[in-house]
Structures are given as structure tokens and as C-alpha cells.
Coordinates of C-alpha atoms in Angstrom, one line a residue:
Chain A
M1 CA 134.0 -13.3 10.5
N2 CA 134.9 -10.9 13.3
R3 CA 132.8 -7.9 14.3
R4 CA 134.5 -5.7 11.8
S5 CA 133.6 -7.9 8.9
F6 CA 130.0 -8.0 10.0
L7 CA 130.0 -4.3 10.2
R8 CA 131.4 -4.0 6.8
N9 CA 128.8 -6.5 5.5
G10 CA 126.2 -4.7 7.5
G11 CA 127.0 -1.6 5.4
M12 CA 126.2 -3.8 2.5
L13 CA 125.8 -4.1 -1.1
L14 CA 125.9 -1.7 -4.0
G15 CA 129.6 -1.8 -3.7
G16 CA 131.5 0.6 -1.5
M17 CA 129.0 3.4 -1.5
L18 CA 126.9 1.8 1.2
A19 CA 129.6 0.9 3.7
T20 CA 128.9 4.2 5.4
Q21 CA 126.2 3.5 7.9
F22 CA 128.4 1.2 10.0
T23 CA 131.9 2.1 9.0
G24 CA 131.1 5.8 9.2
R25 CA 129.6 5.2 12.5
A26 CA 131.5 7.6 14.6
A27 CA 130.6 10.6 12.5
V28 CA 127.0 9.5 12.1
L29 CA 126.4 8.6 15.7
R30 CA 127.8 11.8 17.2
T31 CA 124.7 13.5 15.7
C32 CA 122.4 11.3 17.7
R33 CA 121.0 12.7 20.9
S34 CA 122.3 10.9 24.0
D35 CA 120.2 12.6 26.6
N36 CA 117.4 10.0 26.4
D37 CA 117.9 6.3 26.7
N38 CA 117.8 4.9 23.2
F39 CA 119.2 1.7 21.9
S40 CA 119.0 -0.6 18.9
I41 CA 119.8 -4.3 18.3
D42 CA 120.5 -5.4 14.7
L43 CA 120.6 -9.1 14.2
V44 CA 121.4 -11.0 11.0
T45 CA 120.1 -14.5 11.3
N46 CA 118.3 -17.3 9.4
R47 CA 116.1 -18.1 12.5
P48 CA 114.1 -14.8 12.9
A49 CA 111.2 -16.3 14.9
E50 CA 113.5 -17.9 17.4
A51 CA 115.6 -14.8 17.6
S52 CA 112.6 -12.6 18.5
E53 CA 111.6 -15.1 21.2
L54 CA 115.0 -15.1 22.7
L55 CA 115.4 -11.4 22.7
H56 CA 112.0 -10.6 24.2
P57 CA 112.8 -10.9 27.9
L58 CA 115.9 -8.7 27.4
L59 CA 114.1 -6.2 25.2
S60 CA 111.3 -5.9 27.8
A61 CA 113.8 -5.2 30.6
M62 CA 115.7 -2.7 28.5
A63 CA 112.8 -0.9 27.0
A64 CA 111.3 -0.2 30.4
G65 CA 107.8 0.2 29.0
K66 CA 108.8 2.2 25.9
R67 CA 107.6 1.2 22.5
I68 CA 110.0 -1.2 20.6
V69 CA 110.0 -0.6 16.9
Y70 CA 110.6 -3.8 15.0
R71 CA 111.6 -4.1 11.3
E72 CA 112.6 -7.1 9.3
F73 CA 114.5 -7.1 6.0
P74 CA 115.3 -10.1 3.8
L75 CA 118.9 -10.0 2.5
R76 CA 120.1 -11.6 -0.7
G77 CA 123.4 -13.4 -1.0
E78 CA 126.0 -14.4 1.6
H79 CA 126.2 -12.3 4.8
T80 CA 127.9 -12.6 8.1
G81 CA 125.3 -13.3 10.7
D82 CA 125.9 -11.5 14.0
L83 CA 124.4 -9.3 16.6
V84 CA 125.1 -5.5 16.9
F85 CA 124.0 -3.6 20.0
I86 CA 124.1 0.2 20.0
R87 CA 123.2 2.1 23.1
Q88 CA 123.2 5.9 23.6
G89 CA 124.8 6.1 20.1
R90 CA 127.7 3.9 21.1
L91 CA 128.5 0.4 19.7
I92 CA 128.6 -2.0 22.6
D93 CA 130.7 -5.1 22.1
Y94 CA 128.9 -8.0 23.9
R95 CA 132.1 -10.0 23.8
D96 CA 133.6 -7.6 26.2
G97 CA 132.3 -9.1 29.5
A98 CA 132.2 -5.8 31.2
A99 CA 129.7 -4.3 28.8
G100 CA 126.1 -3.9 29.9
Y101 CA 123.9 -6.9 29.1
A102 CA 127.0 -8.6 27.7
D103 CA 126.2 -12.0 29.3
E104 CA 122.6 -11.9 28.0
L105 CA 123.6 -10.9 24.5
A106 CA 126.4 -13.5 24.4
G107 CA 124.0 -16.2 25.5
I108 CA 121.5 -15.2 22.7
A109 CA 124.3 -15.2 20.1
R110 CA 125.4 -18.6 21.3
R111 CA 121.8 -20.0 21.1
L112 CA 121.5 -18.7 17.5
E113 CA 125.0 -20.0 16.6
L114 CA 126.3 -16.6 15.7
P115 CA 128.6 -15.3 14.3
A116 CA 128.3 -17.5 11.1
T117 CA 128.2 -17.1 7.4
L118 CA 124.6 -17.3 6.2
L119 CA 123.0 -17.5 2.8
N120 CA 120.0 -15.2 2.2
P121 CA 119.5 -14.4 5.9
T122 CA 117.1 -11.9 7.5
L123 CA 118.1 -8.6 9.2
L124 CA 116.0 -8.0 12.3
R125 CA 116.1 -4.5 13.9
F126 CA 114.7 -3.7 17.3
A127 CA 114.9 0.0 18.2
V128 CA 113.8 2.0 21.2
G129 CA 113.9 5.8 21.4
G130 CA 115.4 6.2 18.0
G131 CA 117.6 8.9 16.5
A132 CA 116.4 12.5 16.4
S133 CA 116.7 12.7 12.6
A134 CA 117.3 10.5 9.6
T135 CA 120.9 9.5 9.1
S136 CA 120.6 7.1 6.2
A137 CA 118.4 6.1 3.3
E138 CA 117.5 2.4 2.9
I139 CA 116.9 1.2 -0.6
F140 CA 114.5 -1.7 -1.2
Q141 CA 113.8 -3.7 -4.4
G142 CA 110.4 -5.3 -3.6
P143 CA 110.9 -6.7 0.0
L144 CA 114.7 -6.9 -0.3
L145 CA 117.0 -4.4 1.3
I146 CA 119.5 -3.9 -1.5
G147 CA 121.4 -0.9 -0.2
R148 CA 121.9 1.9 2.2
V149 CA 123.2 5.4 1.6
S150 CA 124.5 7.7 4.3
L151 CA 122.9 11.2 4.3
D152 CA 126.1 12.6 5.8
E153 CA 128.2 12.5 2.7
P154 CA 128.6 15.5 0.5
R155 CA 126.4 15.8 -2.6
K156 CA 126.4 12.6 -4.5
T157 CA 124.3 10.6 -7.0
H158 CA 123.6 6.9 -6.9
R159 CA 122.3 4.6 -9.6
V160 CA 119.9 1.9 -8.5
E161 CA 118.9 -1.0 -10.8
G162 CA 115.2 -1.9 -10.7
S163 CA 113.2 -4.7 -12.2
R164 CA 112.5 -2.8 -15.4
G165 CA 115.2 -0.1 -15.5
A166 CA 117.2 2.1 -13.3
I167 CA 116.6 5.2 -11.2
T168 CA 119.2 7.7 -10.0
L169 CA 119.1 9.2 -6.5
S170 CA 120.6 12.4 -5.5
V171 CA 121.7 12.9 -1.9
S172 CA 122.4 16.5 -0.8
E173 CA 122.3 18.3 2.5
G174 CA 120.4 15.5 4.3
A175 CA 117.7 15.3 1.6
V176 CA 117.1 12.5 -1.0
R177 CA 115.3 12.9 -4.3
I178 CA 115.0 10.8 -7.5
V179 CA 116.6 12.8 -10.3
D180 CA 116.3 10.3 -13.2
A181 CA 114.0 7.3 -13.9
S182 CA 113.9 5.0 -16.9
C183 CA 110.1 4.7 -16.7
R184 CA 107.6 6.7 -18.7
H185 CA 105.4 8.1 -16.0
Q186 CA 108.3 9.8 -14.0
T187 CA 105.9 10.0 -11.1
C188 CA 108.8 9.4 -8.6
L189 CA 110.6 12.5 -9.9
K190 CA 107.5 14.6 -9.0
M191 CA 107.5 13.2 -5.4
G192 CA 110.2 15.8 -4.6
A193 CA 112.8 15.5 -1.8
I194 CA 112.5 13.6 1.5
R195 CA 114.2 14.6 4.7
Q196 CA 112.3 13.2 7.7
A197 CA 112.9 9.8 9.1
G198 CA 110.0 7.5 8.0
E199 CA 109.4 9.3 4.7
S200 CA 109.6 7.3 1.5
L201 CA 110.1 7.7 -2.2
V202 CA 108.5 4.9 -4.4
C203 CA 109.1 3.9 -8.0
I204 CA 106.2 1.5 -8.6
P205 CA 107.3 0.2 -12.1
N206 CA 110.7 -0.7 -10.8
R207 CA 109.5 -1.9 -7.4
I208 CA 112.0 0.4 -5.7
R209 CA 111.4 2.1 -2.4
I210 CA 113.7 4.5 -0.6
T211 CA 113.0 5.0 3.1
L212 CA 114.8 7.3 5.5
A213 CA 115.8 5.2 8.5
G214 CA 115.2 6.4 12.1
S215 CA 112.1 7.2 14.1
N216 CA 109.3 9.0 12.5
E217 CA 109.3 12.6 13.8
T218 CA 106.6 14.0 11.6
G219 CA 103.9 12.3 13.6
I220 CA 102.1 11.4 10.4
D221 CA 101.5 7.7 9.9
G222 CA 100.3 7.7 6.3
I223 CA 99.4 10.0 3.5
T224 CA 96.1 9.8 1.5
H225 CA 96.4 10.8 -2.1
Chain B
M29 CA 79.7 -15.4 53.1
K30 CA 80.8 -17.4 50.1
R31 CA 78.2 -15.7 48.0
G32 CA 79.5 -12.3 49.1
S33 CA 83.1 -13.0 48.0
M34 CA 81.9 -14.4 44.7
A35 CA 80.0 -11.2 44.0
L36 CA 83.0 -9.1 44.8
R37 CA 85.2 -11.1 42.5
I38 CA 82.8 -10.6 39.6
K39 CA 82.6 -7.0 40.3
L40 CA 86.4 -6.7 40.3
I41 CA 86.7 -8.5 37.0
Y42 CA 83.9 -6.4 35.6
G43 CA 85.6 -3.3 36.9
L44 CA 88.8 -4.3 35.2
L45 CA 87.0 -4.9 31.9
L46 CA 85.5 -1.5 32.1
L47 CA 89.0 0.0 32.7
C48 CA 90.3 -1.8 29.7
G49 CA 87.5 -0.5 27.5
P50 CA 85.9 -2.5 24.7
G51 CA 88.5 -2.4 22.0
H52 CA 91.7 -1.9 24.0
Q53 CA 93.0 -5.0 25.6
I54 CA 96.6 -3.9 25.0
A55 CA 98.2 -2.5 28.1
Y56 CA 100.1 0.2 26.3
G57 CA 103.7 0.6 27.3
Q58 CA 103.9 -3.0 28.4
H59 CA 106.6 -3.9 25.9
A60 CA 104.4 -3.3 22.9
Y61 CA 106.2 -3.8 19.6
E62 CA 105.5 -1.7 16.5
L63 CA 105.8 -3.6 13.2
E64 CA 105.7 -2.4 9.7
V65 CA 105.4 -4.5 6.5
S66 CA 105.2 -3.2 2.9
K67 CA 104.4 -5.1 -0.3
Y68 CA 103.6 -4.3 -3.9
L69 CA 100.1 -5.4 -4.5
M70 CA 97.2 -4.2 -6.7
G71 CA 99.6 -2.0 -8.7
T72 CA 100.6 0.0 -5.6
L73 CA 102.6 -0.2 -2.4
V74 CA 100.6 -1.6 0.5
D75 CA 101.9 -0.6 4.0
V76 CA 100.7 -2.0 7.3
S77 CA 101.8 -0.9 10.7
A78 CA 100.7 -2.8 13.7
V79 CA 101.2 -2.6 17.5
H80 CA 101.2 -5.8 19.5
T81 CA 102.8 -7.4 22.5
N82 CA 104.2 -10.5 20.6
V83 CA 106.4 -10.1 17.6
N84 CA 105.9 -13.5 16.1
E85 CA 102.1 -13.5 16.6
C86 CA 102.0 -10.1 15.0
K87 CA 104.1 -11.2 12.0
Q88 CA 101.9 -14.2 11.5
A89 CA 98.8 -11.9 11.5
L90 CA 100.4 -9.5 9.0
Y91 CA 101.4 -12.4 6.8
L92 CA 97.9 -13.7 6.7
A93 CA 96.5 -10.2 6.0
F94 CA 98.8 -9.8 3.0
R95 CA 97.9 -13.3 1.7
E96 CA 94.2 -12.3 1.9
A97 CA 95.0 -9.1 -0.1
E98 CA 96.7 -11.3 -2.7
R99 CA 93.7 -13.5 -2.9
V100 CA 91.4 -10.6 -3.4
E101 CA 93.7 -9.2 -6.1
A102 CA 93.7 -12.5 -7.9
L103 CA 89.9 -12.5 -7.8
L104 CA 89.2 -8.9 -9.0
S105 CA 92.1 -7.5 -11.0
A106 CA 91.2 -6.7 -14.6
Q107 CA 95.0 -6.7 -15.3
R108 CA 95.2 -10.4 -14.6
D109 CA 93.9 -12.7 -17.4
T110 CA 92.9 -15.4 -14.9
S111 CA 90.8 -13.2 -12.5
E112 CA 87.0 -13.7 -12.4
I113 CA 86.6 -10.2 -13.6
S114 CA 88.9 -10.8 -16.7
L115 CA 87.0 -14.0 -17.5
L116 CA 83.7 -12.0 -17.4
N117 CA 85.2 -9.4 -19.6
T118 CA 86.3 -11.9 -22.2
Q119 CA 82.7 -13.3 -22.3
A120 CA 81.2 -9.9 -22.9
G121 CA 78.3 -10.0 -25.4
R122 CA 78.6 -13.8 -25.6
A123 CA 77.3 -15.7 -22.5
P124 CA 76.7 -15.4 -18.8
R125 CA 79.3 -16.9 -16.5
R126 CA 79.1 -18.3 -13.0
I127 CA 81.3 -16.5 -10.5
S128 CA 82.1 -17.1 -6.8
P129 CA 79.5 -15.8 -4.3
E130 CA 82.2 -13.4 -3.1
T131 CA 82.7 -11.7 -6.5
F132 CA 79.0 -11.8 -7.1
A133 CA 78.4 -9.9 -3.8
I134 CA 80.9 -7.3 -4.7
L135 CA 79.3 -6.7 -8.1
E136 CA 75.9 -6.4 -6.4
R137 CA 77.3 -3.8 -4.0
A138 CA 78.9 -2.0 -6.9
A139 CA 75.5 -2.0 -8.6
A140 CA 73.9 -0.6 -5.5
Y141 CA 76.5 2.2 -5.2
A142 CA 75.9 3.0 -8.9
R143 CA 72.1 3.3 -8.3
R144 CA 72.5 5.4 -5.2
Y145 CA 74.9 7.9 -7.0
D146 CA 73.3 8.0 -10.4
E147 CA 76.2 6.0 -11.9
V148 CA 78.7 8.7 -11.1
F149 CA 80.5 5.7 -9.7
T150 CA 80.4 2.8 -12.1
I151 CA 82.5 -0.4 -12.6
C152 CA 81.5 -0.4 -16.3
I153 CA 84.0 2.4 -16.9
G154 CA 86.5 -0.1 -18.4
P155 CA 86.2 0.7 -22.1
L156 CA 86.7 4.4 -21.4
S157 CA 89.7 4.1 -19.1
E158 CA 91.3 1.7 -21.7
L159 CA 90.6 4.1 -24.5
W160 CA 92.4 6.9 -22.6
G161 CA 95.3 4.5 -21.8
F162 CA 94.8 4.8 -18.0
S163 CA 94.3 1.0 -17.4
D164 CA 97.8 -0.1 -18.3
D165 CA 101.4 1.2 -18.3
E166 CA 101.1 2.9 -21.6
Q167 CA 101.4 6.7 -22.0
P168 CA 97.8 8.0 -21.8
R169 CA 96.6 10.3 -24.6
V170 CA 93.4 12.2 -25.5
P171 CA 91.2 10.0 -27.7
A172 CA 89.2 11.3 -30.7
K173 CA 85.8 12.8 -29.8
D174 CA 84.0 10.2 -31.9
S175 CA 85.7 7.2 -30.3
I176 CA 84.6 8.5 -26.8
A177 CA 81.0 9.0 -28.0
A178 CA 81.0 5.5 -29.5
L179 CA 81.9 3.9 -26.2
L180 CA 79.6 5.9 -23.9
P181 CA 76.6 3.5 -24.5
L182 CA 78.8 0.6 -23.1
V183 CA 79.3 2.4 -19.8
A184 CA 75.9 1.5 -18.4
M185 CA 75.2 -0.6 -15.4
R186 CA 71.9 -1.8 -16.9
H187 CA 73.9 -4.0 -19.3
L188 CA 75.5 -5.8 -16.4
Q189 CA 73.1 -8.6 -15.7
L190 CA 73.4 -10.3 -12.3
N191 CA 71.5 -13.5 -11.6
Q192 CA 71.2 -14.3 -7.9
S193 CA 69.9 -17.9 -8.4
D194 CA 73.2 -19.3 -9.8
T195 CA 75.5 -16.3 -8.9
S196 CA 76.2 -15.7 -12.6
A197 CA 77.0 -12.4 -14.3
F198 CA 76.7 -11.3 -17.9
L199 CA 78.0 -8.2 -19.7
A200 CA 75.2 -8.0 -22.3
R201 CA 77.0 -5.9 -24.9
Q202 CA 80.1 -6.8 -26.8
G203 CA 83.0 -4.5 -25.9
M204 CA 81.9 -4.0 -22.3
R205 CA 84.7 -4.2 -19.7
L206 CA 84.4 -4.2 -15.9
D207 CA 87.1 -2.2 -14.1
L208 CA 86.9 -2.5 -10.3
G209 CA 89.7 0.0 -9.7
G210 CA 87.4 2.3 -7.7
I211 CA 86.3 -0.3 -5.2
A212 CA 88.7 -3.3 -5.2
K213 CA 91.4 -1.6 -3.1
G214 CA 88.9 -0.5 -0.5
Y215 CA 87.5 -4.0 -0.3
A216 CA 90.9 -5.5 0.0
I217 CA 91.7 -3.2 2.9
D218 CA 88.5 -4.2 4.6
R219 CA 89.4 -7.9 4.1
M220 CA 92.9 -7.3 5.5
T221 CA 91.3 -5.5 8.5
A222 CA 89.0 -8.4 9.1
V223 CA 91.9 -10.9 9.1
L224 CA 94.0 -8.8 11.4
R225 CA 91.2 -8.4 13.9
A226 CA 90.4 -12.2 13.7
Q227 CA 94.1 -12.7 14.6
G228 CA 93.6 -10.7 17.7
L229 CA 95.2 -7.4 16.6
R230 CA 93.4 -4.2 17.6
D231 CA 95.8 -1.4 16.8
F232 CA 97.0 -1.2 13.2
F233 CA 97.1 1.1 10.2
V234 CA 96.6 -0.2 6.6
N235 CA 97.6 2.1 3.8
A236 CA 97.1 0.8 0.2
G237 CA 98.4 3.5 -2.1
G238 CA 96.6 6.3 -0.1
D239 CA 93.4 4.4 0.8
I240 CA 93.7 4.0 4.5
Y241 CA 92.0 2.2 7.4
A242 CA 93.1 3.0 11.0
S243 CA 92.2 0.6 13.7
G244 CA 92.5 1.5 17.4
R245 CA 95.3 3.8 18.3
K246 CA 99.1 4.1 17.7
S247 CA 99.7 4.4 21.5
A248 CA 97.9 5.4 24.6
D249 CA 98.7 9.1 24.0
R250 CA 98.7 9.2 20.2
A251 CA 96.0 8.5 17.7
W252 CA 96.8 7.3 14.1
T253 CA 97.4 10.5 12.0
V254 CA 96.8 10.9 8.3
G255 CA 98.1 13.6 6.0
I256 CA 96.1 14.7 2.9
K257 CA 98.4 15.4 0.0
H258 CA 98.3 18.9 -1.4
P259 CA 96.9 18.6 -5.0
R260 CA 99.3 21.2 -6.5
R261 CA 102.3 21.3 -4.2
T262 CA 102.6 17.6 -4.0
E263 CA 105.6 17.7 -1.6
Q264 CA 103.2 19.3 0.9
L265 CA 100.1 18.4 2.8
V266 CA 96.8 20.3 2.7
A267 CA 95.6 18.9 6.0
T268 CA 96.2 16.3 8.8
L269 CA 93.6 14.5 10.8
S270 CA 93.4 11.7 13.3
L271 CA 91.5 8.5 12.6
Q272 CA 90.2 5.7 14.9
D273 CA 88.4 2.6 13.6
F274 CA 87.7 4.5 10.5
A275 CA 88.7 4.7 6.8
I276 CA 89.7 7.6 4.5
A277 CA 90.3 7.6 0.8
T278 CA 91.3 10.3 -1.7
S279 CA 90.7 10.9 -5.4
G280 CA 93.1 13.5 -6.8
D281 CA 93.6 14.9 -10.3
Y282 CA 97.4 15.0 -9.8
E283 CA 98.0 11.2 -10.1
R284 CA 98.6 10.0 -13.6
A285 CA 97.9 13.4 -15.1
F286 CA 99.4 14.5 -18.5
V287 CA 99.4 17.6 -20.6
E288 CA 98.4 17.6 -24.2
Q289 CA 98.4 20.8 -26.3
G290 CA 98.6 23.0 -23.2
K291 CA 95.6 21.3 -21.5
R292 CA 95.9 19.1 -18.4
Y293 CA 94.1 15.7 -18.3
H294 CA 93.8 13.2 -15.5
H295 CA 92.5 9.7 -14.8
I296 CA 89.2 10.3 -13.0
L297 CA 86.7 10.1 -15.9
D298 CA 83.2 11.4 -15.6
P299 CA 81.2 8.4 -17.0
S300 CA 78.5 10.7 -18.4
S301 CA 80.8 12.7 -20.6
G302 CA 83.8 10.3 -21.1
Y303 CA 86.2 13.2 -20.2
P304 CA 88.1 13.9 -16.9
A305 CA 85.9 15.4 -14.3
A306 CA 86.5 19.1 -14.0
D307 CA 85.0 20.2 -10.6
S308 CA 87.8 19.1 -8.2
Q309 CA 91.5 18.9 -7.5
S310 CA 91.2 16.5 -4.6
A311 CA 88.4 14.8 -2.7
S312 CA 88.9 12.9 0.5
V313 CA 86.0 11.0 2.2
L314 CA 85.9 9.4 5.7
A315 CA 83.7 6.3 6.1
A316 CA 83.3 3.3 8.4
S317 CA 84.7 1.0 5.7
A318 CA 87.5 1.5 3.2
E319 CA 85.3 0.3 0.5
E320 CA 82.7 3.1 1.1
A321 CA 85.5 5.6 1.4
D322 CA 87.0 4.5 -1.9
V323 CA 83.7 4.7 -3.7
L324 CA 82.6 8.0 -2.1
A325 CA 86.0 9.7 -2.9
T326 CA 85.3 9.2 -6.6
V327 CA 81.7 10.4 -6.2
L328 CA 82.7 13.5 -4.3
F329 CA 85.5 14.2 -6.8
I330 CA 83.1 14.1 -9.8
R331 CA 80.1 15.7 -8.2
G332 CA 81.7 18.2 -5.9
V333 CA 80.5 19.1 -2.4
L334 CA 76.9 19.8 -3.5
G335 CA 76.5 16.3 -4.7
I336 CA 77.6 14.7 -1.4
A337 CA 76.5 17.2 1.3
A338 CA 73.3 15.4 2.0
L339 CA 75.0 12.0 2.3
K340 CA 76.2 12.4 5.9
Y341 CA 79.8 11.5 5.1
N342 CA 82.7 13.6 6.3
Y343 CA 85.0 15.0 3.7
V344 CA 87.8 17.4 2.8
H345 CA 87.4 18.8 -0.7
V346 CA 89.7 21.0 -2.8
D347 CA 87.6 22.4 -5.6
A348 CA 88.7 23.2 -9.2
D349 CA 89.8 26.7 -8.0
G350 CA 91.8 25.4 -5.1
A351 CA 89.3 26.4 -2.5
L352 CA 89.0 24.1 0.5
H353 CA 85.7 22.8 1.7
Y354 CA 85.3 20.6 4.8
D355 CA 82.9 19.8 7.6
S356 CA 83.9 21.9 10.6
L357 CA 82.9 19.1 12.9
L358 CA 86.1 17.4 11.8
V359 CA 88.2 19.9 13.8
E360 CA 86.7 18.5 17.0
T361 CA 86.1 14.9 16.1
N362 CA 89.2 14.2 14.1
R363 CA 91.6 17.0 15.2
L364 CA 91.6 18.3 11.6
R365 CA 94.5 20.8 11.0
L366 CA 94.7 22.8 7.8
F367 CA 97.9 24.1 6.1
R368 CA 97.6 26.9 3.5

């Protein structure tokens, strides 16, 4: 239940293939720009409303007027609840008293009784600034975050089980595309590849959505079709 | 003396109000959160982004908006056996049925749209879309000429009888089927918008499978921006534009298209012929409500620009030859940018 195990669990699901976002952190984060003040707080808890309230004063102070992007993902199964603070691309251990905001973050973790093993908790993510480009693809079945794939790895395919069948993703040179789907329409295959943070691929029959994590750099909020 | 200070205070408050502007109480940059929630509804992915100063208030508003969309879907979906529309369909040719005032009002508005656009838009399209296989998950196919001809008389709004006195509706011919696919998504977006506003949200962006309503702005220096999908190179955009307190919807011939014996067929059927409309590749219409945009996109798609030019709606149209038509005013009012 130490930080490492949370990070491993944070890399979550679909077996080992998804352990990359956190365990492969060093490689991933070096690609982030560090010239602007960006940070993110990931929190796995079963008290999301209280967590948001507790974090608000701290977030307000740290964001210094910048927009805070908030996302919330339900997780299935047993997860280690904890708090991860990443600033300027570096993981900050709040248990290290010398780290910035360590006291505040430790206080919040205490109030939320973290770390702890939690069943079906919620992952909350607050991000300011964001990375310059997408570093990972997040895979959802309905509202559930069921997996995460790093875009850094060499060419690879991943099979994802949906509600009616399976789809196969291919990851190559920072782009993700669906290369096989069990459904008849095959609409998701025609959607092509996604590269930019914020872009999505959707398989409606299987209720699967693949979204590239990171801030949306395209400047487009939605597509009409 | 006292009176003087009172007047000054009122003026100050008034001045502040003016500074804030009518729709924009959010002081941008003051720790505003941006939230995004997605859910599968109405056979598509519904995405809502919202900007607000309080995470939990914003979450509650989004939750209520999605619940409203679920309610609308349960009322209007022809794919659900228990919806009021399905119950009307099962009673076709038999007896009138009382429906809720809300569903009745939607049917009345749909009838008004049909009258205004010579039934180019019609909710009586059900038998035809079913025959082609566009209303379920089955593989669509080209029906026999005779079976299309046999169904055309059922695609007629005059056989939908609406009785205001007891809010009842009757499909007068056996085999008639209502399909609200061309209006329900737009209506659901408008209902979600109403709920979000009632909850105090001003800046949000609702995208239900490509039908969009943008309220307020994304931030002080950025308007909500919409991309229009390229009808042939579907990885690309044909244009982008900004939207504020306005809706846009697109009908395209590239969704649910199939090829049979070398010929391409798509799901937007011309109710007068029973075959896919042939004059457009993509039709996007801007309107004050998502419902209007939804309906008008179908009308523009089937009729082409000539059929809609006099209607005072803004549009971006890609005709059957791939040529782009648009109102040049959009370049100024909505920062329209084109990609070729």
C-alpha cells in the first residue's frame, strides 16, 4: 500500500500492458515541457465530492488564475486509494516534508483516510497547464476507465473486450487507430488514426471509447458530422 | 447627503453589472474548473464540457442534464418498446392514444416543420428507414423497387391525426411508424441546455453525436470552436467555426453508408422518392436551437442550397460534386475557416 503499489495500480488493468503511464514515468515525462508551470493531482478515493472541496483552496492557490481541467473516472475492482502530485513533469512525494505543498497535501490525504484499499473507487484528476502532446491513450467501456496505453512504446496492438465483442487497437509512432472490430458496421475503422490530445475513437456497439490524454491542442471543442 | 451616497452606490453596482455583461457572471481566470462528462445515450455518445467555479455544483448540474436526456430518450425513442412513440406505433391503424402534453407538443412542432418544408422533413419516415434497415443494427440493403413504392403512401403527415383537446395522437393507416430520429436529438440537447442554465451554468458545450449547442464561451479569450467533418476524407475537417449561444447540426452521406453492386447508398432518405437523397455530401445548419438545426440540416441535405437560401439560416453545404457553399457572413460572425 505504499506509493509504488499505487503507481502500479494507477497504471492499471488489462494486465501488464497498461502499467506504462506511471511506471514508465521517467521516459514519458521527459517529453513534457517544463518551461511553463503545469501540474496535476490524481486522486483515487471513494469520497469524490469531499475530495474536491478539500482540494479547492490548494488548487486555487496553485493555479494562480489558470483554468483547472477536471476529469472523473469510475474504476472497477479493488484499487489503492492515494494522491499523486506531479509538478513540472516531476513526481512530488507529499510524504517528504520538504516538498512544496507537502503539508497541505498530507493534510488532505489524512482527511480522506488515504492511502487505503478501496473497492470501486473514483479516480479524480485535476490538471493545470497540461502536457504539450498526448502521451497515453485512455480506454473506456461506458463510463468506466478500463485501461491505459502508453504512446511511447514501439508498434504494438492491443485487444479490448467490449459489451458485444472485441476491438483491436494499434499504437504506432504516437498514433492510435482501430484495426479490427467484431461489429458489422466497422465505422470505427473508418475513423482513422488519432494523434492529438483530446481526440477520441468511438465504437458505439461495444460502448468503447479511446481518448488521448493531455490538454487539447487542436483548439477544436467538438466535431459536427 | 444620504440620498447622494445611495445614488452613487446604485450607480456603482449598475456599473459593475454592465462590466459583467448579461450572460457572463463568471470572472474568468478566477479558479474556473473545466469539466467534461460523456455518456452513451440515444444511440450515440453524448459529450458535455462545462466551465464553472465550483466542481461539485457543476457535477450536479451535469448529472441533472444527463438525467433529463435519459428522460427524453425514454419518451421518444422508437427503439424502446415502452416509449410513447413506440406505443403510438403499435396502435397504428387501430385507435388513437393519449400521450403526454410534452410528446404531443413535439409532434405538433414536427408537423409544423413538415408543413413549412413540404414534408422534406417528416417523422412519418419510419416504414422506409425500417425497410432499408437503417433503424436498427442490421446490415442495411437496397429494397425491391415495388416494396418502396408500396410504402410511400404511408409516409404522409396527413395520416398523423393530432387532437389538441385530449392530447391524443393517431396513426390512421396500418403500417405507419413514427421515427423522431431527425428531431429528438436536437430536442434532447435543448432540454439539457435548459437544465444546465437553470442550475446556474452559463459556459458549456453539448455534443450529441455531432449535433452541438455551444453556450457562452470556453474562456475570456476563446470562443467554443466546432469542426465540420470532411464528407470524403473523414479524418479531416472541411471547416471550423466558432459558436456562442447557438446550435449547429450536420447531415452527411458518409455515416451508415454502404455499397451495393458498385453504387453507394446512405441513410438520409428523400421521403418523396424513398431513395437516398442525391444532391449533397454534407449539410450543416446553424440555428438558435439544436432542434431547429437538427431539422434544418436534413432539409438542406435533401433540397440543397436553393431550397434553403430564402430561409435566413446560416449553413455550410458540400454538394454532390464536392463543391462548398456557405454564407460569407459566417467568416466575420463565426470566424469561419475553410480547409481544402
